[in-house]
């Protein structure tokens, strides 16, 4: 599947209907976007938050979340050609 990427100021991702069905997503679902190298992963927010609760006392997990947040804060999009 080929997709076209566009930037927007909203905190929203537009996903084709057939991909939403394959990912078992519904209109209005909240997801956590995770960038891993050149891969974009989506996790249901409720699943992500339950993972956080299970690892509440894990310092390594805390450091990973901080690094992830710092990455998001410093990430910029490349200008399109």
mmCIF file of C-alpha atoms in Angstrom:
data_model
loop_
_atom_site.group_PDB
_atom_site.id
_atom_site.type_symbol
_atom_site.label_atom_id
_atom_site.label_comp_id
_atom_site.label_asym_id
_atom_site.label_seq_id
_atom_site.Cartn_x
_atom_site.Cartn_y
_atom_site.Cartn_z
ATOM 1 C CA UNK A 1 0.000 0.000 0.000
ATOM 2 C CA UNK A 2 1.342 3.421 -0.941
ATOM 3 C CA UNK A 3 0.354 6.380 1.224
ATOM 4 C CA UNK A 4 0.798 10.127 0.862
ATOM 5 C CA UNK A 5 2.080 11.982 3.913
ATOM 6 C CA UNK A 6 0.936 15.534 4.638
ATOM 7 C CA UNK A 7 1.589 17.765 7.605
ATOM 8 C CA UNK A 8 -1.098 19.403 9.705
ATOM 9 C CA UNK A 9 -1.272 21.425 12.880
ATOM 10 C CA UNK A 10 -3.849 19.156 14.543
ATOM 11 C CA UNK A 11 -2.927 16.268 16.829
ATOM 12 C CA UNK A 12 -4.583 13.808 14.479
ATOM 13 C CA UNK A 13 -3.534 11.123 12.025
ATOM 14 C CA UNK A 14 -5.708 10.398 9.011
ATOM 15 C CA UNK A 15 -5.623 6.709 8.119
ATOM 16 C CA UNK A 16 -7.324 5.019 5.142
ATOM 17 C CA UNK A 17 -10.434 3.040 6.113
ATOM 18 C CA UNK A 18 -9.056 -0.348 5.048
ATOM 19 C CA UNK A 19 -5.923 0.228 7.151
ATOM 20 C CA UNK A 20 -8.061 1.287 10.125
ATOM 21 C CA UNK A 21 -9.990 -1.963 9.798
ATOM 22 C CA UNK A 22 -6.757 -3.981 9.590
ATOM 23 C CA UNK A 23 -5.447 -2.224 12.729
ATOM 24 C CA UNK A 24 -8.831 -2.596 14.475
ATOM 25 C CA UNK A 25 -9.070 1.164 14.986
ATOM 26 C CA UNK A 26 -12.292 3.165 15.125
ATOM 27 C CA UNK A 27 -13.029 6.820 14.445
ATOM 28 C CA UNK A 28 -11.896 8.857 17.451
ATOM 29 C CA UNK A 29 -9.630 6.184 19.002
ATOM 30 C CA UNK A 30 -6.665 7.650 20.849
ATOM 31 C CA UNK A 31 -3.321 6.082 20.002
ATOM 32 C CA UNK A 32 0.278 6.592 21.041
ATOM 33 C CA UNK A 33 2.549 7.101 18.020
ATOM 34 C CA UNK A 34 5.980 5.567 18.531
ATOM 35 C CA UNK A 35 8.826 6.275 16.105
ATOM 36 C CA UNK A 36 11.435 3.513 15.982
ATOM 37 C CA UNK A 37 14.054 4.343 13.357
ATOM 38 C CA UNK A 38 12.083 4.601 10.124
ATOM 39 C CA UNK A 39 9.109 2.707 11.537
ATOM 40 C CA UNK A 40 5.969 4.344 12.903
ATOM 41 C CA UNK A 41 4.029 2.217 15.383
ATOM 42 C CA UNK A 42 0.611 2.913 16.813
ATOM 43 C CA UNK A 43 -0.508 1.573 20.173
ATOM 44 C CA UNK A 44 -3.953 1.973 21.680
ATOM 45 C CA UNK A 45 -3.540 4.534 24.434
ATOM 46 C CA UNK A 46 -5.328 2.390 27.014
ATOM 47 C CA UNK A 47 -2.872 -0.466 26.328
ATOM 48 C CA UNK A 48 0.067 1.926 26.604
ATOM 49 C CA UNK A 49 -1.181 3.335 29.901
ATOM 50 C CA UNK A 50 -1.759 -0.134 31.356
ATOM 51 C CA UNK A 51 1.841 -0.999 30.438
ATOM 52 C CA UNK A 52 2.960 2.117 32.320
ATOM 53 C CA UNK A 53 1.056 0.961 35.400
ATOM 54 C CA UNK A 54 2.662 -2.484 35.250
ATOM 55 C CA UNK A 55 6.132 -0.891 35.090
ATOM 56 C CA UNK A 56 5.526 1.885 37.624
ATOM 57 C CA UNK A 57 8.685 1.080 39.610
ATOM 58 C CA UNK A 58 10.938 0.323 36.628
ATOM 59 C CA UNK A 59 13.670 2.993 36.319
ATOM 60 C CA UNK A 60 14.693 1.757 32.868
ATOM 61 C CA UNK A 61 11.138 2.238 31.622
ATOM 62 C CA UNK A 62 11.063 5.750 33.104
ATOM 63 C CA UNK A 63 14.301 6.610 31.298
ATOM 64 C CA UNK A 64 12.935 5.197 28.030
ATOM 65 C CA UNK A 65 9.796 7.348 28.355
ATOM 66 C CA UNK A 66 11.928 10.438 29.005
ATOM 67 C CA UNK A 67 14.105 9.690 25.977
ATOM 68 C CA UNK A 68 10.997 9.140 23.851
ATOM 69 C CA UNK A 69 9.478 12.437 24.986
ATOM 70 C CA UNK A 70 12.741 14.312 24.337
ATOM 71 C CA UNK A 71 12.838 12.795 20.853
ATOM 72 C CA UNK A 72 9.309 13.998 20.153
ATOM 73 C CA UNK A 73 10.140 17.492 21.401
ATOM 74 C CA UNK A 74 13.207 17.802 19.149
ATOM 75 C CA UNK A 75 11.848 15.977 16.067
ATOM 76 C CA UNK A 76 11.262 18.114 12.992
ATOM 77 C CA UNK A 77 9.767 17.198 9.663
ATOM 78 C CA UNK A 78 11.878 17.397 6.536
ATOM 79 C CA UNK A 79 10.842 19.883 3.892
ATOM 80 C CA UNK A 80 9.083 18.177 1.017
ATOM 81 C CA UNK A 81 10.740 18.110 -2.379
#
